[in-house]
mmCIF file of C-alpha atoms and ligand atoms in Angstrom:
data_model
loop_
_atom_site.group_PDB
_atom_site.id
_atom_site.type_symbol
_atom_site.label_atom_id
_atom_site.label_comp_id
_atom_site.label_asym_id
_atom_site.label_seq_id
_atom_site.Cartn_x
_atom_site.Cartn_y
_atom_site.Cartn_z
ATOM 1 C CA MET A 544 122.198 171.932 27.716
ATOM 2 C CA LYS A 545 122.970 173.206 31.114
ATOM 3 C CA LEU A 546 120.368 173.172 33.967
ATOM 4 C CA ILE A 547 120.346 174.255 37.630
ATOM 5 C CA ARG A 548 118.579 172.863 40.611
ATOM 6 C CA CYS A 549 117.747 174.743 43.361
ATOM 7 C CA LYS A 550 118.605 172.453 46.749
ATOM 8 C CA GLU A 551 116.298 174.897 48.757
ATOM 9 C CA CYS A 552 113.161 174.649 46.486
ATOM 10 C CA ASN A 553 114.033 171.631 44.103
ATOM 11 C CA ASP A 554 113.021 173.697 41.318
ATOM 12 C CA VAL A 555 115.219 173.008 37.960
ATOM 13 C CA VAL A 556 115.770 175.962 35.680
ATOM 14 C CA ARG A 557 117.195 175.991 31.993
ATOM 15 C CA LEU A 558 119.883 178.478 31.544
ATOM 16 C CA VAL A 559 120.196 180.609 28.759
ATOM 17 C CA HIS A 560 122.337 183.279 27.367
ATOM 18 C CA ILE A 561 119.675 186.472 26.908
ATOM 19 C CA GLU A 562 118.664 186.630 30.685
ATOM 20 C CA TRP A 563 119.621 185.450 34.124
ATOM 21 C CA ARG A 564 116.761 183.130 35.399
ATOM 22 C CA LYS A 565 116.095 182.073 38.975
ATOM 23 C CA CYS A 566 114.224 179.443 40.614
ATOM 24 C CA ASP A 567 110.978 179.504 42.281
ATOM 25 C CA CYS A 568 112.138 180.479 45.716
ATOM 26 C CA GLY A 569 114.701 182.921 44.140
ATOM 27 C CA GLU A 570 117.739 181.399 46.103
ATOM 28 C CA SER A 571 119.371 180.238 42.992
ATOM 29 C CA GLY A 572 120.300 181.665 39.846
ATOM 30 C CA GLY A 573 122.163 181.688 36.669
ATOM 31 C CA GLN A 574 122.955 182.708 33.154
ATOM 32 C CA TYR A 575 125.120 181.169 30.097
ATOM 33 C CA ASN A 576 128.124 183.873 29.737
ATOM 34 C CA ASP A 577 129.037 185.561 26.451
ATOM 35 C CA ASP A 578 130.984 182.537 25.131
ATOM 36 C CA LEU A 579 127.702 180.624 24.917
ATOM 37 C CA LEU A 580 129.456 177.637 26.627
ATOM 38 C CA SER A 581 130.431 178.496 30.247
ATOM 39 C CA ALA A 582 128.135 179.922 32.801
ATOM 40 C CA THR A 583 127.831 182.123 35.935
ATOM 41 C CA VAL A 584 125.431 180.483 38.607
ATOM 42 C CA GLY A 585 124.607 181.828 42.036
ATOM 43 C CA GLY A 586 122.841 180.806 45.388
ATOM 44 C CA ASN A 587 122.452 177.479 46.825
ATOM 45 C CA CYS A 588 122.162 175.146 43.283
ATOM 46 C CA GLU A 589 123.896 172.319 41.930
ATOM 47 C CA VAL A 590 124.255 172.265 38.160
ATOM 48 C CA ILE A 591 122.906 169.517 35.604
ATOM 49 C CA GLY A 592 122.735 169.093 32.307
ATOM 50 C CA ILE A 593 121.314 167.069 28.976
ATOM 51 C CA ARG A 594 123.498 166.361 26.287
ATOM 52 C CA ASN A 595 123.181 168.557 23.512
ATOM 53 C CA ASP A 596 122.354 166.018 20.702
ATOM 54 C CA PHE A 597 119.512 164.479 23.426
ATOM 55 C CA PHE A 598 116.791 166.270 21.426
ATOM 56 C CA GLU A 599 118.181 165.189 18.064
ATOM 57 C CA LYS A 600 117.586 161.843 18.629
ATOM 58 C CA SER A 601 114.364 159.491 18.456
ATOM 59 C CA ARG A 602 113.352 158.032 21.881
ATOM 60 C CA GLU A 603 114.474 154.642 20.778
ATOM 61 C CA ASP A 604 118.066 156.019 19.717
ATOM 62 C CA ARG A 605 118.289 157.885 23.385
ATOM 63 C CA VAL A 606 117.874 154.621 25.038
ATOM 64 C CA SER A 607 120.040 152.286 22.820
ATOM 65 C CA GLU A 608 122.853 155.165 22.462
ATOM 66 C CA HIS A 609 122.590 155.365 26.498
ATOM 67 C CA ILE A 610 122.022 159.028 26.179
ATOM 68 C CA ASP A 611 118.875 159.176 28.009
ATOM 69 C CA SER A 612 120.171 160.741 31.522
ATOM 70 C CA ILE A 613 120.693 163.903 33.602
ATOM 71 C CA ILE A 614 124.491 164.417 33.448
ATOM 72 C CA GLN A 615 126.553 166.001 36.118
ATOM 73 C CA GLY A 616 126.446 169.539 34.950
ATOM 74 C CA GLU A 617 129.973 170.718 37.401
ATOM 75 C CA TYR A 618 132.651 168.287 38.004
ATOM 76 C CA ASN A 619 136.160 168.647 39.571
ATOM 77 C CA GLY A 620 138.380 170.802 37.283
ATOM 78 C CA ASP A 621 135.595 171.937 35.405
ATOM 79 C CA LEU A 622 136.263 175.456 34.354
ATOM 80 C CA GLN A 623 132.832 176.018 32.647
ATOM 81 C CA ILE A 624 130.832 176.995 35.785
ATOM 82 C CA ASN A 625 131.580 179.983 37.185
ATOM 83 C CA ARG A 626 130.108 180.447 40.895
ATOM 84 C CA ILE A 627 129.472 183.569 42.672
ATOM 85 C CA GLU A 628 127.375 184.085 45.989
ATOM 86 C CA SER A 629 124.185 186.209 45.051
ATOM 87 C CA SER A 630 121.421 184.221 42.971
ATOM 88 C CA ASN A 631 120.447 187.557 41.639
ATOM 89 C CA GLY A 632 123.446 187.778 39.425
ATOM 90 C CA PRO A 633 124.224 189.405 37.063
ATOM 91 C CA LYS A 634 126.524 187.143 35.008
ATOM 92 C CA LEU A 635 130.151 187.749 35.409
ATOM 93 C CA LYS A 636 131.954 190.455 33.468
ATOM 94 C CA MET A 637 134.562 189.200 31.155
ATOM 95 C CA GLU A 638 136.710 189.693 28.197
ATOM 96 C CA ILE A 639 136.405 186.928 25.351
ATOM 97 C CA LYS A 640 138.986 186.372 22.928
ATOM 98 C CA LYS A 641 138.831 183.568 20.171
ATOM 99 C CA LEU A 642 142.106 181.333 19.980
ATOM 100 C CA GLY A 643 141.854 178.913 17.335
ATOM 101 C CA ASP A 644 139.320 176.294 18.769
ATOM 102 C CA ASN A 645 139.424 177.972 22.029
ATOM 103 C CA VAL A 646 138.493 180.963 23.447
ATOM 104 C CA LYS A 647 140.363 182.655 26.345
ATOM 105 C CA ILE A 648 138.317 184.315 29.169
ATOM 106 C CA THR A 649 139.623 187.075 31.034
ATOM 107 C CA PHE A 650 137.729 187.857 34.268
ATOM 108 C CA ILE A 651 137.071 191.645 34.719
ATOM 109 C CA ASP A 652 134.519 191.522 37.402
ATOM 110 C CA ASP A 653 134.885 192.896 40.897
ATOM 111 C CA ARG A 654 133.097 190.053 42.640
ATOM 112 C CA LYS A 655 134.493 187.098 44.123
ATOM 113 C CA TYR A 656 133.691 183.919 41.816
ATOM 114 C CA SER A 657 135.029 180.368 42.046
ATOM 115 C CA MET A 658 135.557 177.313 40.202
ATOM 116 C CA ASN A 659 135.794 173.535 40.799
ATOM 117 C CA LEU A 660 139.446 173.665 41.214
ATOM 118 C CA ALA A 661 141.998 172.055 43.039
ATOM 119 C CA GLY A 662 144.557 175.084 44.202
ATOM 120 C CA ASN A 663 143.365 178.472 42.950
ATOM 121 C CA LYS A 664 139.781 178.523 42.679
ATOM 122 C CA MET A 665 139.482 182.115 41.330
ATOM 123 C CA PRO A 666 142.052 181.951 37.718
ATOM 124 C CA ARG A 667 141.959 185.356 36.306
ATOM 125 C CA THR A 668 142.024 183.814 32.886
ATOM 126 C CA ILE A 669 141.199 180.389 31.561
ATOM 127 C CA GLU A 670 140.699 178.788 28.498
ATOM 128 C CA ILE A 671 137.987 176.388 27.051
ATOM 129 C CA PRO A 672 136.373 175.316 24.038
ATOM 130 C CA TYR A 673 134.581 177.517 21.543
ATOM 131 C CA ASN A 674 131.301 176.409 21.263
ATOM 132 C CA ASP A 675 129.824 176.667 17.556
ATOM 133 C CA THR A 676 126.616 174.770 18.470
ATOM 134 C CA PRO A 677 125.317 176.248 21.418
ATOM 135 C CA SER A 678 122.328 174.245 23.162
ATOM 136 C CA PHE A 679 119.627 177.364 22.300
ATOM 137 C CA LYS A 680 117.910 178.948 19.341
ATOM 138 C CA ASP A 681 118.271 182.682 19.180
ATOM 139 C CA ILE A 682 115.548 183.872 20.579
ATOM 140 C CA SER A 683 115.595 187.335 17.838
ATOM 141 C CA ILE A 684 116.348 184.800 14.835
ATOM 142 C CA ARG A 685 113.196 182.640 16.108
ATOM 143 C CA ASN A 686 111.197 186.070 16.406
ATOM 144 C CA LYS A 687 112.124 186.844 12.711
ATOM 145 C CA LEU A 688 111.657 183.839 11.313
ATOM 146 C CA LYS A 689 107.837 184.013 13.136
ATOM 147 C CA ASN A 690 107.451 187.289 11.348
ATOM 148 C CA LEU A 691 108.173 186.532 7.979
HETATM 149 ZN ZN1 ZN B 787 115.091 177.701 44.821
#
């Protein structure tokens, strides 16, 4: 589960795939990309996270298994966080192709973007793991269930 913390207003916002979300002051924003693993973020924010299995565990197990802490959501060599300048989005345009256990992403956006990489910070294509267990439930599925 990816979250952004705005360095201006300290608001913490959970990223989702269905909409671009912004912090309270508007200086930071972000959204999951269509591969449901990587995300586009913009503005003056840091990315933090909660392990996806956190909510599957009891409070006691979270402590005993040492998964009860916020984790760094962006690190050197990270291909999952794609930064743009604007806090208003939208998420980067890309073509996504599944290749076995991975997805190949080709950026087709005209805007500048960057990743926390040594050397070329703006690769045109990247390969990241395929995410078959996203951290969010599909709202449309949830709404359908609600209406049953
Ligand atoms: Zn803010």
